[in-house]
Protein backbone atom coordinates (compact mmCIF):
# COMPACT_ATOMS: atom_id res chain seq x y z
CA UNK A 1 0.00 0.00 0.00
CA UNK A 2 1.49 3.38 -1.02
CA UNK A 3 1.41 6.52 1.10
CA UNK A 4 -1.59 8.01 -0.73
CA UNK A 5 -3.70 4.87 -0.26
CA UNK A 6 -2.75 4.76 3.41
CA UNK A 7 -3.88 8.37 3.83
CA UNK A 8 -7.19 7.56 2.18
CA UNK A 9 -7.75 4.66 4.59
CA UNK A 10 -7.13 6.95 7.53
CA UNK A 11 -9.57 9.50 6.17
CA UNK A 12 -12.33 6.89 5.75
CA UNK A 13 -11.69 5.03 9.02
CA UNK A 14 -14.05 7.08 11.23
CA UNK A 15 -16.90 6.69 8.75
CA UNK A 16 -16.34 2.96 8.38
CA UNK A 17 -16.31 2.49 12.16
CA UNK A 18 -19.58 4.44 12.44
CA UNK A 19 -21.19 2.45 9.64
CA UNK A 20 -20.15 -0.86 11.19
CA UNK A 21 -21.57 0.10 14.59
CA UNK A 22 -24.77 1.37 12.94
CA UNK A 23 -25.29 -1.97 11.22
CA UNK A 24 -25.08 -3.76 14.53
CA UNK A 25 -27.70 -1.54 16.19
CA UNK A 26 -27.29 -0.04 19.70
CA UNK A 27 -23.91 -0.83 21.21
CA UNK A 28 -23.72 -2.66 24.50
CA UNK A 29 -21.54 0.19 25.79
CA UNK A 30 -23.35 3.17 24.22
CA UNK A 31 -24.72 5.79 26.60
CA UNK A 32 -26.80 8.86 25.88
CA UNK A 33 -27.69 12.09 27.62
CA UNK A 34 -30.86 13.42 26.01
CA UNK A 35 -31.98 16.95 26.87
CA UNK A 36 -35.34 18.62 26.20
CA UNK A 37 -34.86 21.94 24.39
CA UNK A 38 -37.32 24.62 23.33
CA UNK A 39 -35.02 27.21 21.75
CA UNK A 40 -31.74 27.63 19.91
CA UNK A 41 -30.18 28.89 23.15
CA UNK A 42 -31.32 25.75 24.98
CA UNK A 43 -29.89 23.57 22.22
CA UNK A 44 -26.51 25.30 22.23
CA UNK A 45 -26.26 25.05 26.02
CA UNK A 46 -27.18 21.35 25.92
CA UNK A 47 -24.51 20.66 23.31
CA UNK A 48 -21.91 22.71 25.22
CA UNK A 49 -22.63 20.65 28.34
CA UNK A 50 -22.10 17.35 26.52
CA UNK A 51 -25.61 16.22 25.62
CA UNK A 52 -25.56 13.50 22.98
CA UNK A 53 -29.15 13.94 21.74
CA UNK A 54 -31.86 16.58 21.86
CA UNK A 55 -35.61 16.35 22.14
CA UNK A 56 -37.18 19.45 20.62
CA UNK A 57 -40.55 20.39 22.10
CA UNK A 58 -42.52 23.49 23.06
CA UNK A 59 -45.16 24.26 25.68
CA UNK A 60 -43.50 22.03 28.22
CA UNK A 61 -46.12 23.04 30.79
CA UNK A 62 -48.57 21.02 28.66
CA UNK A 63 -46.33 17.96 28.56
CA UNK A 64 -44.50 19.07 25.42
CA UNK A 65 -46.11 19.75 22.05
CA UNK A 66 -44.93 19.75 18.44
CA UNK A 67 -42.63 22.72 17.82
CA UNK A 68 -42.95 25.04 14.81
CA UNK A 69 -41.10 23.71 11.76
CA UNK A 70 -39.07 26.92 11.54
CA UNK A 71 -37.78 26.44 15.10
CA UNK A 72 -36.78 22.85 14.35
CA UNK A 73 -34.85 24.04 11.31
CA UNK A 74 -33.06 26.72 13.32
CA UNK A 75 -32.06 24.29 16.06
CA UNK A 76 -30.70 21.56 13.80
CA UNK A 77 -28.73 24.22 11.90
CA UNK A 78 -27.22 25.53 15.15
CA UNK A 79 -25.93 22.25 16.64
CA UNK A 80 -24.21 19.11 15.44
CA UNK A 81 -25.80 16.49 17.74
CA UNK A 82 -28.84 14.42 16.69
CA UNK A 83 -32.32 15.71 17.44
CA UNK A 84 -35.69 14.07 17.80
CA UNK A 85 -38.89 16.12 17.66
CA UNK A 86 -42.03 15.85 19.73
CA UNK A 87 -45.04 14.87 17.61
CA UNK A 88 -48.05 15.76 19.72
CA UNK A 89 -50.55 18.40 18.63
CA UNK A 90 -52.85 18.42 21.68
CA UNK A 91 -52.63 17.74 25.42
CA UNK A 92 -54.67 14.55 25.19
CA UNK A 93 -52.95 11.30 24.30
CA UNK A 94 -56.14 9.86 22.76
CA UNK A 95 -56.90 11.26 19.31
CA UNK A 96 -60.43 12.55 18.85
CA UNK A 97 -61.12 11.56 15.25
CA UNK A 98 -59.99 11.30 11.64
CA UNK A 99 -59.21 15.02 11.25
CA UNK A 100 -56.92 15.05 14.27
CA UNK A 101 -55.18 11.87 13.12
CA UNK A 102 -54.69 13.40 9.68
CA UNK A 103 -53.12 16.52 11.21
CA UNK A 104 -50.61 14.41 13.15
CA UNK A 105 -49.67 12.40 10.06
CA UNK A 106 -49.22 15.52 7.95
CA UNK A 107 -46.93 17.03 10.58
CA UNK A 108 -44.93 13.75 10.64
CA UNK A 109 -44.43 14.04 6.87
CA UNK A 110 -43.30 17.65 7.21
CA UNK A 111 -40.83 16.82 9.97
CA UNK A 112 -39.42 13.96 7.89
CA UNK A 113 -38.32 16.55 5.33
CA UNK A 114 -36.09 18.24 7.92
CA UNK A 115 -32.65 17.18 9.15
CA UNK A 116 -33.81 15.34 12.26
CA UNK A 117 -33.07 11.85 13.55
CA UNK A 118 -36.56 10.92 14.67
CA UNK A 119 -39.86 11.66 16.36
CA UNK A 120 -40.99 11.38 19.97
CA UNK A 121 -44.62 10.32 20.05
CA UNK A 122 -47.25 7.97 21.43
CA UNK A 123 -51.03 7.66 21.67
CA UNK A 124 -53.49 5.68 23.75
CA UNK A 125 -56.79 4.18 22.65
CA UNK A 126 -59.21 2.51 25.06
CA UNK A 127 -56.50 2.03 27.65
CA UNK A 128 -54.00 0.48 25.25
CA UNK A 129 -51.17 1.82 23.14
CA UNK A 130 -52.63 2.98 19.82
CA UNK A 131 -50.56 0.68 17.62
CA UNK A 132 -52.51 1.51 14.46
CA UNK A 133 -51.68 5.20 14.82
CA UNK A 134 -48.04 4.48 15.52
CA UNK A 135 -47.84 2.30 12.40
CA UNK A 136 -49.41 5.11 10.40
CA UNK A 137 -46.84 7.58 11.74
CA UNK A 138 -44.04 5.20 10.80
CA UNK A 139 -45.44 4.93 7.26
CA UNK A 140 -45.79 8.72 7.01
CA UNK A 141 -42.16 9.25 8.07
CA UNK A 142 -40.34 6.03 7.11
CA UNK A 143 -36.88 7.64 7.25
CA UNK A 144 -37.23 8.59 10.92
CA UNK A 145 -36.73 6.60 14.10
CA UNK A 146 -39.49 6.67 16.70
CA UNK A 147 -39.23 7.13 20.46
CA UNK A 148 -42.48 6.13 22.17
CA UNK A 149 -42.92 8.41 25.17
CA UNK A 150 -44.97 8.38 28.37
CA UNK A 151 -48.08 7.19 26.55
CA UNK A 152 -46.69 3.78 27.55
CA UNK A 153 -47.29 4.56 31.22
CA UNK A 154 -50.74 6.00 30.53
CA UNK A 155 -52.01 2.60 29.44
CA UNK A 156 -53.71 0.07 31.70
CA UNK A 157 -50.77 -2.33 31.29
CA UNK A 158 -47.41 -0.55 30.80
CA UNK A 159 -45.32 -3.77 30.66
CA UNK A 160 -47.71 -5.12 28.03
CA UNK A 161 -47.41 -1.87 26.07
CA UNK A 162 -43.61 -2.19 26.21
CA UNK A 163 -43.88 -5.74 24.85
CA UNK A 164 -46.24 -4.59 22.06
CA UNK A 165 -43.51 -2.33 20.65
CA UNK A 166 -42.00 -5.46 19.09
CA UNK A 167 -44.71 -5.31 16.43
CA UNK A 168 -43.77 -1.79 15.31
CA UNK A 169 -41.14 -1.04 12.70
CA UNK A 170 -39.15 2.15 13.14
CA UNK A 171 -39.43 2.15 16.95
CA UNK A 172 -36.00 2.05 18.61
CA UNK A 173 -36.58 3.86 21.90
CA UNK A 174 -39.10 3.72 24.77
CA UNK A 175 -39.12 6.71 27.13
CA UNK A 176 -40.47 5.89 30.61
CA UNK A 177 -40.10 7.15 34.17
CA UNK A 178 -41.04 4.13 36.27
CA UNK A 179 -43.04 6.60 38.39
CA UNK A 180 -40.98 9.54 39.62
CA UNK A 181 -43.28 9.90 42.66
CA UNK A 182 -42.64 6.31 43.81
CA UNK A 183 -39.99 5.23 46.34
CA UNK A 184 -36.72 4.75 44.48
CA UNK A 185 -36.60 0.97 45.06
CA UNK A 186 -40.09 0.53 43.62
CA UNK A 187 -39.26 2.78 40.69
CA UNK A 188 -36.13 0.76 39.94
CA UNK A 189 -38.12 -2.49 40.07
CA UNK A 190 -40.60 -1.14 37.52
CA UNK A 191 -37.82 0.00 35.21
CA UNK A 192 -36.20 -3.43 35.48
CA UNK A 193 -39.52 -5.04 34.49
CA UNK A 194 -39.86 -2.70 31.51
CA UNK A 195 -36.34 -3.46 30.34
CA UNK A 196 -36.92 -7.21 30.53
CA UNK A 197 -40.08 -6.89 28.43
CA UNK A 198 -38.49 -4.70 25.74
CA UNK A 199 -37.53 -6.37 22.49
CA UNK A 200 -33.92 -6.69 21.39
CA UNK A 201 -32.69 -3.74 19.36
CA UNK A 202 -34.83 -1.24 21.26
CA UNK A 203 -33.43 0.91 24.07
CA UNK A 204 -35.16 2.05 27.26
CA UNK A 205 -34.69 5.73 28.18
CA UNK A 206 -35.24 6.77 31.79
CA UNK A 207 -36.97 10.14 32.19
CA UNK A 208 -38.49 12.45 34.85
CA UNK A 209 -35.14 12.47 36.62
CA UNK A 210 -33.37 14.40 39.32
CA UNK A 211 -29.60 14.20 39.26
CA UNK A 212 -29.43 12.43 42.64
CA UNK A 213 -31.14 9.25 41.33
CA UNK A 214 -29.23 8.80 38.07
CA UNK A 215 -26.41 6.60 39.33
CA UNK A 216 -28.70 4.38 41.40
CA UNK A 217 -31.01 3.78 38.43
CA UNK A 218 -28.11 3.26 36.05
CA UNK A 219 -26.31 0.77 38.28
CA UNK A 220 -29.40 -1.22 39.28
CA UNK A 221 -31.12 -1.45 35.89
CA UNK A 222 -28.35 -1.32 33.29
CA UNK A 223 -30.20 1.49 31.51
CA UNK A 224 -27.73 3.47 29.37
CA UNK A 225 -29.88 6.34 28.13
CA UNK A 226 -31.23 9.17 30.29
CA UNK A 227 -33.65 11.97 29.42
CA UNK A 228 -33.37 15.31 31.26
CA UNK A 229 -35.77 18.22 31.59
CA UNK A 230 -36.04 20.31 34.76
CA UNK A 231 -32.93 18.70 36.29
CA UNK A 232 -30.67 20.52 33.83
CA UNK A 233 -32.49 23.87 33.81
CA UNK A 234 -31.92 27.02 35.83
CA UNK A 235 -33.84 27.93 37.86
CA UNK A 236 -34.89 24.31 38.20
CA UNK A 237 -37.91 25.02 40.35
CA UNK A 238 -39.47 27.25 37.68
CA UNK A 239 -39.65 24.48 35.06
CA UNK A 240 -40.68 24.77 32.29
CA UNK A 241 -39.69 28.43 32.26
CA UNK A 242 -36.02 28.01 33.17
CA UNK A 243 -33.31 27.65 30.54
CA UNK A 244 -30.96 24.75 29.90
CA UNK A 245 -27.80 25.13 31.99
CA UNK A 246 -24.64 23.76 30.37
CA UNK A 247 -23.04 23.14 33.79
CA UNK A 248 -25.95 20.95 34.89
CA UNK A 249 -25.88 19.07 31.60
CA UNK A 250 -22.17 18.44 32.17
CA UNK A 251 -22.92 17.07 35.63
CA UNK A 252 -25.66 14.83 34.22
CA UNK A 253 -23.19 13.55 31.65
CA UNK A 254 -20.64 12.75 34.38
CA UNK A 255 -23.26 10.68 36.21
CA UNK A 256 -24.41 8.82 33.09
CA UNK A 257 -20.91 8.09 31.77
CA UNK A 258 -19.20 7.31 35.09
CA UNK A 259 -17.38 4.00 34.75
CA UNK A 260 -18.05 3.71 31.00
PDB file of C-alpha atoms in Angstrom, residues 35-182:
ATOM      1  CA  UNK A  35     -31.981  16.950  26.869  1.00  0.00           C
ATOM      2  CA  UNK A  36     -35.343  18.616  26.205  1.00  0.00           C
ATOM      3  CA  UNK A  37     -34.857  21.938  24.393  1.00  0.00           C
ATOM      4  CA  UNK A  38     -37.317  24.621  23.333  1.00  0.00           C
ATOM      5  CA  UNK A  39     -35.021  27.208  21.751  1.00  0.00           C
ATOM      6  CA  UNK A  40     -31.741  27.629  19.905  1.00  0.00           C
ATOM      7  CA  UNK A  41     -30.179  28.889  23.148  1.00  0.00           C
ATOM      8  CA  UNK A  42     -31.324  25.747  24.984  1.00  0.00           C
ATOM      9  CA  UNK A  43     -29.890  23.567  22.221  1.00  0.00           C
ATOM     10  CA  UNK A  44     -26.509  25.296  22.232  1.00  0.00           C
ATOM     11  CA  UNK A  45     -26.264  25.045  26.019  1.00  0.00           C
ATOM     12  CA  UNK A  46     -27.181  21.347  25.915  1.00  0.00           C
ATOM     13  CA  UNK A  47     -24.511  20.660  23.306  1.00  0.00           C
ATOM     14  CA  UNK A  48     -21.911  22.706  25.218  1.00  0.00           C
ATOM     15  CA  UNK A  49     -22.629  20.651  28.338  1.00  0.00           C
ATOM     16  CA  UNK A  50     -22.100  17.349  26.524  1.00  0.00           C
ATOM     17  CA  UNK A  51     -25.611  16.217  25.618  1.00  0.00           C
ATOM     18  CA  UNK A  52     -25.565  13.501  22.978  1.00  0.00           C
ATOM     19  CA  UNK A  53     -29.147  13.940  21.738  1.00  0.00           C
ATOM     20  CA  UNK A  54     -31.863  16.582  21.862  1.00  0.00           C
ATOM     21  CA  UNK A  55     -35.613  16.350  22.142  1.00  0.00           C
ATOM     22  CA  UNK A  56     -37.179  19.453  20.615  1.00  0.00           C
ATOM     23  CA  UNK A  57     -40.554  20.389  22.100  1.00  0.00           C
ATOM     24  CA  UNK A  58     -42.515  23.494  23.056  1.00  0.00           C
ATOM     25  CA  UNK A  59     -45.160  24.260  25.678  1.00  0.00           C
ATOM     26  CA  UNK A  60     -43.504  22.030  28.222  1.00  0.00           C
ATOM     27  CA  UNK A  61     -46.117  23.039  30.790  1.00  0.00           C
ATOM     28  CA  UNK A  62     -48.570  21.018  28.664  1.00  0.00           C
ATOM     29  CA  UNK A  63     -46.331  17.956  28.562  1.00  0.00           C
ATOM     30  CA  UNK A  64     -44.497  19.070  25.420  1.00  0.00           C
ATOM     31  CA  UNK A  65     -46.111  19.751  22.049  1.00  0.00           C
ATOM     32  CA  UNK A  66     -44.928  19.750  18.439  1.00  0.00           C
ATOM     33  CA  UNK A  67     -42.631  22.718  17.822  1.00  0.00           C
ATOM     34  CA  UNK A  68     -42.949  25.045  14.807  1.00  0.00           C
ATOM     35  CA  UNK A  69     -41.100  23.713  11.763  1.00  0.00           C
ATOM     36  CA  UNK A  70     -39.067  26.915  11.538  1.00  0.00           C
ATOM     37  CA  UNK A  71     -37.781  26.439  15.097  1.00  0.00           C
ATOM     38  CA  UNK A  72     -36.781  22.853  14.347  1.00  0.00           C
ATOM     39  CA  UNK A  73     -34.848  24.041  11.312  1.00  0.00           C
ATOM     40  CA  UNK A  74     -33.057  26.724  13.323  1.00  0.00           C
ATOM     41  CA  UNK A  75     -32.060  24.290  16.058  1.00  0.00           C
ATOM     42  CA  UNK A  76     -30.695  21.565  13.802  1.00  0.00           C
ATOM     43  CA  UNK A  77     -28.731  24.216  11.897  1.00  0.00           C
ATOM     44  CA  UNK A  78     -27.218  25.531  15.150  1.00  0.00           C
ATOM     45  CA  UNK A  79     -25.934  22.255  16.637  1.00  0.00           C
ATOM     46  CA  UNK A  80     -24.209  19.113  15.442  1.00  0.00           C
ATOM     47  CA  UNK A  81     -25.798  16.489  17.737  1.00  0.00           C
ATOM     48  CA  UNK A  82     -28.841  14.424  16.692  1.00  0.00           C
ATOM     49  CA  UNK A  83     -32.316  15.711  17.445  1.00  0.00           C
ATOM     50  CA  UNK A  84     -35.694  14.073  17.803  1.00  0.00           C
ATOM     51  CA  UNK A  85     -38.886  16.121  17.656  1.00  0.00           C
ATOM     52  CA  UNK A  86     -42.028  15.852  19.735  1.00  0.00           C
ATOM     53  CA  UNK A  87     -45.036  14.871  17.611  1.00  0.00           C
ATOM     54  CA  UNK A  88     -48.051  15.762  19.716  1.00  0.00           C
ATOM     55  CA  UNK A  89     -50.549  18.395  18.630  1.00  0.00           C
ATOM     56  CA  UNK A  90     -52.850  18.420  21.679  1.00  0.00           C
ATOM     57  CA  UNK A  91     -52.630  17.740  25.415  1.00  0.00           C
ATOM     58  CA  UNK A  92     -54.665  14.551  25.186  1.00  0.00           C
ATOM     59  CA  UNK A  93     -52.953  11.295  24.297  1.00  0.00           C
ATOM     60  CA  UNK A  94     -56.136   9.863  22.757  1.00  0.00           C
ATOM     61  CA  UNK A  95     -56.898  11.263  19.314  1.00  0.00           C
ATOM     62  CA  UNK A  96     -60.426  12.546  18.850  1.00  0.00           C
ATOM     63  CA  UNK A  97     -61.116  11.556  15.248  1.00  0.00           C
ATOM     64  CA  UNK A  98     -59.994  11.296  11.636  1.00  0.00           C
ATOM     65  CA  UNK A  99     -59.206  15.022  11.255  1.00  0.00           C
ATOM     66  CA  UNK A 100     -56.916  15.050  14.274  1.00  0.00           C
ATOM     67  CA  UNK A 101     -55.182  11.869  13.120  1.00  0.00           C
ATOM     68  CA  UNK A 102     -54.695  13.399   9.681  1.00  0.00           C
ATOM     69  CA  UNK A 103     -53.120  16.519  11.207  1.00  0.00           C
ATOM     70  CA  UNK A 104     -50.611  14.413  13.152  1.00  0.00           C
ATOM     71  CA  UNK A 105     -49.665  12.403  10.060  1.00  0.00           C
ATOM     72  CA  UNK A 106     -49.219  15.525   7.946  1.00  0.00           C
ATOM     73  CA  UNK A 107     -46.931  17.030  10.584  1.00  0.00           C
ATOM     74  CA  UNK A 108     -44.930  13.751  10.636  1.00  0.00           C
ATOM     75  CA  UNK A 109     -44.426  14.041   6.868  1.00  0.00           C
ATOM     76  CA  UNK A 110     -43.299  17.655   7.211  1.00  0.00           C
ATOM     77  CA  UNK A 111     -40.830  16.822   9.970  1.00  0.00           C
ATOM     78  CA  UNK A 112     -39.415  13.962   7.890  1.00  0.00           C
ATOM     79  CA  UNK A 113     -38.321  16.554   5.333  1.00  0.00           C
ATOM     80  CA  UNK A 114     -36.088  18.240   7.923  1.00  0.00           C
ATOM     81  CA  UNK A 115     -32.646  17.185   9.152  1.00  0.00           C
ATOM     82  CA  UNK A 116     -33.810  15.338  12.259  1.00  0.00           C
ATOM     83  CA  UNK A 117     -33.074  11.849  13.547  1.00  0.00           C
ATOM     84  CA  UNK A 118     -36.557  10.919  14.669  1.00  0.00           C
ATOM     85  CA  UNK A 119     -39.857  11.663  16.364  1.00  0.00           C
ATOM     86  CA  UNK A 120     -40.992  11.379  19.969  1.00  0.00           C
ATOM     87  CA  UNK A 121     -44.621  10.318  20.048  1.00  0.00           C
ATOM     88  CA  UNK A 122     -47.254   7.966  21.428  1.00  0.00           C
ATOM     89  CA  UNK A 123     -51.026   7.663  21.673  1.00  0.00           C
ATOM     90  CA  UNK A 124     -53.490   5.680  23.747  1.00  0.00           C
ATOM     91  CA  UNK A 125     -56.793   4.181  22.653  1.00  0.00           C
ATOM     92  CA  UNK A 126     -59.213   2.510  25.059  1.00  0.00           C
ATOM     93  CA  UNK A 127     -56.501   2.030  27.654  1.00  0.00           C
ATOM     94  CA  UNK A 128     -54.003   0.482  25.250  1.00  0.00           C
ATOM     95  CA  UNK A 129     -51.169   1.818  23.145  1.00  0.00           C
ATOM     96  CA  UNK A 130     -52.635   2.985  19.816  1.00  0.00           C
ATOM     97  CA  UNK A 131     -50.555   0.684  17.617  1.00  0.00           C
ATOM     98  CA  UNK A 132     -52.513   1.505  14.461  1.00  0.00           C
ATOM     99  CA  UNK A 133     -51.682   5.199  14.819  1.00  0.00           C
ATOM    100  CA  UNK A 134     -48.038   4.480  15.521  1.00  0.00           C
ATOM    101  CA  UNK A 135     -47.836   2.298  12.397  1.00  0.00           C
ATOM    102  CA  UNK A 136     -49.414   5.114  10.398  1.00  0.00           C
ATOM    103  CA  UNK A 137     -46.843   7.583  11.742  1.00  0.00           C
ATOM    104  CA  UNK A 138     -44.043   5.202  10.802  1.00  0.00           C
ATOM    105  CA  UNK A 139     -45.442   4.934   7.261  1.00  0.00           C
ATOM    106  CA  UNK A 140     -45.789   8.718   7.009  1.00  0.00           C
ATOM    107  CA  UNK A 141     -42.155   9.249   8.065  1.00  0.00           C
ATOM    108  CA  UNK A 142     -40.337   6.030   7.110  1.00  0.00           C
ATOM    109  CA  UNK A 143     -36.885   7.641   7.251  1.00  0.00           C
ATOM    110  CA  UNK A 144     -37.235   8.592  10.919  1.00  0.00           C
ATOM    111  CA  UNK A 145     -36.725   6.597  14.101  1.00  0.00           C
ATOM    112  CA  UNK A 146     -39.491   6.673  16.700  1.00  0.00           C
ATOM    113  CA  UNK A 147     -39.226   7.131  20.457  1.00  0.00           C
ATOM    114  CA  UNK A 148     -42.480   6.127  22.174  1.00  0.00           C
ATOM    115  CA  UNK A 149     -42.925   8.412  25.174  1.00  0.00           C
ATOM    116  CA  UNK A 150     -44.970   8.379  28.370  1.00  0.00           C
ATOM    117  CA  UNK A 151     -48.078   7.189  26.553  1.00  0.00           C
ATOM    118  CA  UNK A 152     -46.692   3.782  27.547  1.00  0.00           C
ATOM    119  CA  UNK A 153     -47.295   4.563  31.215  1.00  0.00           C
ATOM    120  CA  UNK A 154     -50.742   6.004  30.531  1.00  0.00           C
ATOM    121  CA  UNK A 155     -52.006   2.597  29.439  1.00  0.00           C
ATOM    122  CA  UNK A 156     -53.714   0.065  31.701  1.00  0.00           C
ATOM    123  CA  UNK A 157     -50.773  -2.325  31.288  1.00  0.00           C
ATOM    124  CA  UNK A 158     -47.409  -0.552  30.797  1.00  0.00           C
ATOM    125  CA  UNK A 159     -45.316  -3.771  30.658  1.00  0.00           C
ATOM    126  CA  UNK A 160     -47.711  -5.120  28.027  1.00  0.00           C
ATOM    127  CA  UNK A 161     -47.409  -1.869  26.072  1.00  0.00           C
ATOM    128  CA  UNK A 162     -43.610  -2.193  26.206  1.00  0.00           C
ATOM    129  CA  UNK A 163     -43.882  -5.735  24.849  1.00  0.00           C
ATOM    130  CA  UNK A 164     -46.238  -4.586  22.063  1.00  0.00           C
ATOM    131  CA  UNK A 165     -43.512  -2.329  20.650  1.00  0.00           C
ATOM    132  CA  UNK A 166     -42.002  -5.457  19.095  1.00  0.00           C
ATOM    133  CA  UNK A 167     -44.709  -5.309  16.427  1.00  0.00           C
ATOM    134  CA  UNK A 168     -43.765  -1.785  15.313  1.00  0.00           C
ATOM    135  CA  UNK A 169     -41.141  -1.037  12.696  1.00  0.00           C
ATOM    136  CA  UNK A 170     -39.152   2.151  13.142  1.00  0.00           C
ATOM    137  CA  UNK A 171     -39.435   2.155  16.946  1.00  0.00           C
ATOM    138  CA  UNK A 172     -36.000   2.048  18.608  1.00  0.00           C
ATOM    139  CA  UNK A 173     -36.584   3.856  21.905  1.00  0.00           C
ATOM    140  CA  UNK A 174     -39.100   3.721  24.771  1.00  0.00           C
ATOM    141  CA  UNK A 175     -39.124   6.706  27.134  1.00  0.00           C
ATOM    142  CA  UNK A 176     -40.471   5.892  30.605  1.00  0.00           C
ATOM    143  CA  UNK A 177     -40.104   7.147  34.174  1.00  0.00           C
ATOM    144  CA  UNK A 178     -41.041   4.133  36.274  1.00  0.00           C
ATOM    145  CA  UNK A 179     -43.039   6.600  38.385  1.00  0.00           C
ATOM    146  CA  UNK A 180     -40.976   9.535  39.616  1.00  0.00           C
ATOM    147  CA  UNK A 181     -43.276   9.895  42.661  1.00  0.00           C
ATOM    148  CA  UNK A 182     -42.637   6.313  43.812  1.00  0.00           C
TER     149      UNK A 182
END
